[in-house]
Amino acid sequence: EATLDLAERRRIRSAIRELQRQELERDEETLASKRFRPERSSHRQDDKENWPQSQHLEEEQQAALAALSEQLKAITSVEELTKLLRAAGEYEERKLIRAAIRKLRAEEIEAATLAGNVQSSR
């Protein structure tokens, strides 16, 4: 129905917005509960013959990531790390390289801050 009372219109619009917000929250909760469901054991039964192979691949990937992590500790140049980042194909590799870049930049900032403090104290 149409109403000419502006206060009533505001209340109606406010109630509609509140209902939409509640519906959106319910949808987000539903989506989150679906997204983070634990793996079902029946799925593992279906994939039983591929499971040892996938476990072996995962172990190989973990070993490769550990080797990459050791390699990244030796690199002290952001440019080298950036080149590695651009060449990396796997998400986990890129994640490790980005963390190394952040750490190196933080160390550079800390060193510059300490150098600035030493100069200002003289």
JSON list of C-alpha atoms in Angstrom, two decimals, residues 1-96:
[
{"chain": "A", "resi": 1, "resn": "GLU", "atom": "CA", "xyz": [0.00, 0.00, 0.00]},
{"chain": "A", "resi": 2, "resn": "ALA", "atom": "CA", "xyz": [1.10, 3.54, -0.60]},
{"chain": "A", "resi": 3, "resn": "THR", "atom": "CA", "xyz": [1.56, 5.89, 2.31]},
{"chain": "A", "resi": 4, "resn": "LEU", "atom": "CA", "xyz": [2.20, 9.60, 2.37]},
{"chain": "A", "resi": 5, "resn": "ASP", "atom": "CA", "xyz": [3.63, 9.68, 5.90]},
{"chain": "A", "resi": 6, "resn": "LEU", "atom": "CA", "xyz": [7.43, 10.10, 5.57]},
{"chain": "A", "resi": 7, "resn": "ALA", "atom": "CA", "xyz": [8.15, 8.72, 9.04]},
{"chain": "A", "resi": 8, "resn": "GLU", "atom": "CA", "xyz": [6.21, 5.57, 8.23]},
{"chain": "A", "resi": 9, "resn": "ARG", "atom": "CA", "xyz": [8.10, 5.22, 4.94]},
{"chain": "A", "resi": 10, "resn": "ARG", "atom": "CA", "xyz": [11.42, 5.49, 6.82]},
{"chain": "A", "resi": 11, "resn": "ARG", "atom": "CA", "xyz": [10.31, 2.80, 9.27]},
{"chain": "A", "resi": 12, "resn": "ILE", "atom": "CA", "xyz": [9.28, 0.53, 6.41]},
{"chain": "A", "resi": 13, "resn": "ARG", "atom": "CA", "xyz": [12.57, 1.06, 4.55]},
{"chain": "A", "resi": 14, "resn": "SER", "atom": "CA", "xyz": [14.49, 0.47, 7.76]},
{"chain": "A", "resi": 15, "resn": "ALA", "atom": "CA", "xyz": [12.58, -2.76, 8.42]},
{"chain": "A", "resi": 16, "resn": "ILE", "atom": "CA", "xyz": [13.26, -3.93, 4.85]},
{"chain": "A", "resi": 17, "resn": "ARG", "atom": "CA", "xyz": [17.00, -3.19, 5.22]},
{"chain": "A", "resi": 18, "resn": "GLU", "atom": "CA", "xyz": [17.07, -5.08, 8.53]},
{"chain": "A", "resi": 19, "resn": "LEU", "atom": "CA", "xyz": [15.37, -8.10, 6.95]},
{"chain": "A", "resi": 20, "resn": "GLN", "atom": "CA", "xyz": [17.82, -8.03, 4.04]},
{"chain": "A", "resi": 21, "resn": "ARG", "atom": "CA", "xyz": [20.77, -7.80, 6.47]},
{"chain": "A", "resi": 22, "resn": "GLN", "atom": "CA", "xyz": [19.48, -10.77, 8.47]},
{"chain": "A", "resi": 23, "resn": "GLU", "atom": "CA", "xyz": [18.97, -12.80, 5.31]},
{"chain": "A", "resi": 24, "resn": "LEU", "atom": "CA", "xyz": [22.50, -11.97, 4.16]},
{"chain": "A", "resi": 25, "resn": "GLU", "atom": "CA", "xyz": [23.93, -13.05, 7.54]},
{"chain": "A", "resi": 26, "resn": "ARG", "atom": "CA", "xyz": [22.03, -16.34, 7.34]},
{"chain": "A", "resi": 27, "resn": "ASP", "atom": "CA", "xyz": [23.35, -16.93, 3.82]},
{"chain": "A", "resi": 28, "resn": "GLU", "atom": "CA", "xyz": [26.92, -16.19, 4.96]},
{"chain": "A", "resi": 29, "resn": "GLU", "atom": "CA", "xyz": [26.59, -18.58, 7.91]},
{"chain": "A", "resi": 30, "resn": "THR", "atom": "CA", "xyz": [25.24, -21.30, 5.62]},
{"chain": "A", "resi": 31, "resn": "LEU", "atom": "CA", "xyz": [28.05, -20.77, 3.15]},
{"chain": "A", "resi": 32, "resn": "ALA", "atom": "CA", "xyz": [30.69, -20.80, 5.89]},
{"chain": "A", "resi": 33, "resn": "SER", "atom": "CA", "xyz": [29.32, -24.02, 7.36]},
{"chain": "A", "resi": 34, "resn": "LYS", "atom": "CA", "xyz": [29.42, -25.67, 3.93]},
{"chain": "A", "resi": 35, "resn": "ARG", "atom": "CA", "xyz": [32.90, -24.36, 3.15]},
{"chain": "A", "resi": 36, "resn": "PHE", "atom": "CA", "xyz": [34.53, -25.62, 6.34]},
{"chain": "A", "resi": 37, "resn": "ARG", "atom": "CA", "xyz": [32.93, -29.03, 6.69]},
{"chain": "A", "resi": 38, "resn": "PRO", "atom": "CA", "xyz": [35.32, -31.73, 7.82]},
{"chain": "A", "resi": 39, "resn": "GLU", "atom": "CA", "xyz": [36.24, -34.37, 5.30]},
{"chain": "A", "resi": 40, "resn": "ARG", "atom": "CA", "xyz": [33.88, -37.30, 5.40]},
{"chain": "A", "resi": 41, "resn": "SER", "atom": "CA", "xyz": [35.25, -40.80, 5.85]},
{"chain": "A", "resi": 42, "resn": "SER", "atom": "CA", "xyz": [33.06, -42.11, 3.01]},
{"chain": "A", "resi": 43, "resn": "HIS", "atom": "CA", "xyz": [34.96, -39.85, 0.61]},
{"chain": "A", "resi": 44, "resn": "ARG", "atom": "CA", "xyz": [38.19, -41.48, 1.72]},
{"chain": "A", "resi": 45, "resn": "GLN", "atom": "CA", "xyz": [36.62, -44.89, 1.06]},
{"chain": "A", "resi": 46, "resn": "ASP", "atom": "CA", "xyz": [35.72, -43.85, -2.49]},
{"chain": "A", "resi": 47, "resn": "ASP", "atom": "CA", "xyz": [39.25, -42.65, -3.17]},
{"chain": "A", "resi": 48, "resn": "LYS", "atom": "CA", "xyz": [41.02, -45.49, -1.38]},
{"chain": "A", "resi": 49, "resn": "GLU", "atom": "CA", "xyz": [43.21, -46.61, -4.28]},
{"chain": "A", "resi": 50, "resn": "ASN", "atom": "CA", "xyz": [44.47, -43.07, -5.03]},
{"chain": "A", "resi": 51, "resn": "TRP", "atom": "CA", "xyz": [45.05, -42.12, -1.40]},
{"chain": "A", "resi": 52, "resn": "PRO", "atom": "CA", "xyz": [48.60, -43.58, -0.97]},
{"chain": "A", "resi": 53, "resn": "GLN", "atom": "CA", "xyz": [49.70, -41.92, -4.19]},
{"chain": "A", "resi": 54, "resn": "SER", "atom": "CA", "xyz": [48.28, -38.52, -3.16]},
{"chain": "A", "resi": 55, "resn": "GLN", "atom": "CA", "xyz": [49.87, -38.89, 0.27]},
{"chain": "A", "resi": 56, "resn": "HIS", "atom": "CA", "xyz": [53.22, -39.59, -1.40]},
{"chain": "A", "resi": 57, "resn": "LEU", "atom": "CA", "xyz": [52.84, -36.51, -3.62]},
{"chain": "A", "resi": 58, "resn": "GLU", "atom": "CA", "xyz": [52.00, -34.39, -0.59]},
{"chain": "A", "resi": 59, "resn": "GLU", "atom": "CA", "xyz": [55.12, -35.62, 1.21]},
{"chain": "A", "resi": 60, "resn": "GLU", "atom": "CA", "xyz": [57.23, -34.76, -1.86]},
{"chain": "A", "resi": 61, "resn": "GLN", "atom": "CA", "xyz": [55.68, -31.31, -1.97]},
{"chain": "A", "resi": 62, "resn": "GLN", "atom": "CA", "xyz": [56.43, -30.76, 1.74]},
{"chain": "A", "resi": 63, "resn": "ALA", "atom": "CA", "xyz": [60.06, -31.79, 1.17]},
{"chain": "A", "resi": 64, "resn": "ALA", "atom": "CA", "xyz": [60.35, -29.41, -1.79]},
{"chain": "A", "resi": 65, "resn": "LEU", "atom": "CA", "xyz": [58.86, -26.58, 0.27]},
{"chain": "A", "resi": 66, "resn": "ALA", "atom": "CA", "xyz": [61.31, -27.26, 3.10]},
{"chain": "A", "resi": 67, "resn": "ALA", "atom": "CA", "xyz": [64.22, -27.14, 0.62]},
{"chain": "A", "resi": 68, "resn": "LEU", "atom": "CA", "xyz": [62.86, -23.89, -0.82]},
{"chain": "A", "resi": 69, "resn": "SER", "atom": "CA", "xyz": [62.58, -22.44, 2.68]},
{"chain": "A", "resi": 70, "resn": "GLU", "atom": "CA", "xyz": [66.25, -23.20, 3.34]},
{"chain": "A", "resi": 71, "resn": "GLN", "atom": "CA", "xyz": [67.19, -21.66, -0.02]},
{"chain": "A", "resi": 72, "resn": "LEU", "atom": "CA", "xyz": [65.21, -18.51, 0.77]},
{"chain": "A", "resi": 73, "resn": "LYS", "atom": "CA", "xyz": [67.07, -18.02, 4.07]},
{"chain": "A", "resi": 74, "resn": "ALA", "atom": "CA", "xyz": [70.32, -17.63, 2.12]},
{"chain": "A", "resi": 75, "resn": "ILE", "atom": "CA", "xyz": [68.95, -14.95, -0.24]},
{"chain": "A", "resi": 76, "resn": "THR", "atom": "CA", "xyz": [69.43, -11.37, 0.96]},
{"chain": "A", "resi": 77, "resn": "SER", "atom": "CA", "xyz": [68.17, -9.45, -2.06]},
{"chain": "A", "resi": 78, "resn": "VAL", "atom": "CA", "xyz": [64.56, -8.42, -2.55]},
{"chain": "A", "resi": 79, "resn": "GLU", "atom": "CA", "xyz": [65.15, -8.35, -6.31]},
{"chain": "A", "resi": 80, "resn": "GLU", "atom": "CA", "xyz": [66.23, -12.01, -6.33]},
{"chain": "A", "resi": 81, "resn": "LEU", "atom": "CA", "xyz": [63.23, -12.97, -4.25]},
{"chain": "A", "resi": 82, "resn": "THR", "atom": "CA", "xyz": [60.95, -11.04, -6.60]},
{"chain": "A", "resi": 83, "resn": "LYS", "atom": "CA", "xyz": [62.39, -12.93, -9.59]},
{"chain": "A", "resi": 84, "resn": "LEU", "atom": "CA", "xyz": [61.77, -16.21, -7.78]},
{"chain": "A", "resi": 85, "resn": "LEU", "atom": "CA", "xyz": [58.24, -15.10, -6.97]},
{"chain": "A", "resi": 86, "resn": "ARG", "atom": "CA", "xyz": [57.47, -14.38, -10.61]},
{"chain": "A", "resi": 87, "resn": "ALA", "atom": "CA", "xyz": [58.89, -17.77, -11.65]},
{"chain": "A", "resi": 88, "resn": "ALA", "atom": "CA", "xyz": [57.09, -19.77, -8.96]},
{"chain": "A", "resi": 89, "resn": "GLY", "atom": "CA", "xyz": [54.09, -21.75, -10.07]},
{"chain": "A", "resi": 90, "resn": "GLU", "atom": "CA", "xyz": [52.63, -23.22, -6.90]},
{"chain": "A", "resi": 91, "resn": "TYR", "atom": "CA", "xyz": [50.64, -21.22, -4.38]},
{"chain": "A", "resi": 92, "resn": "GLU", "atom": "CA", "xyz": [52.61, -22.55, -1.40]},
{"chain": "A", "resi": 93, "resn": "GLU", "atom": "CA", "xyz": [55.90, -21.59, -3.06]},
{"chain": "A", "resi": 94, "resn": "ARG", "atom": "CA", "xyz": [54.68, -18.06, -3.71]},
{"chain": "A", "resi": 95, "resn": "LYS", "atom": "CA", "xyz": [53.41, -17.87, -0.13]},
{"chain": "A", "resi": 96, "resn": "LEU", "atom": "CA", "xyz": [56.88, -18.77, 1.25]}
]
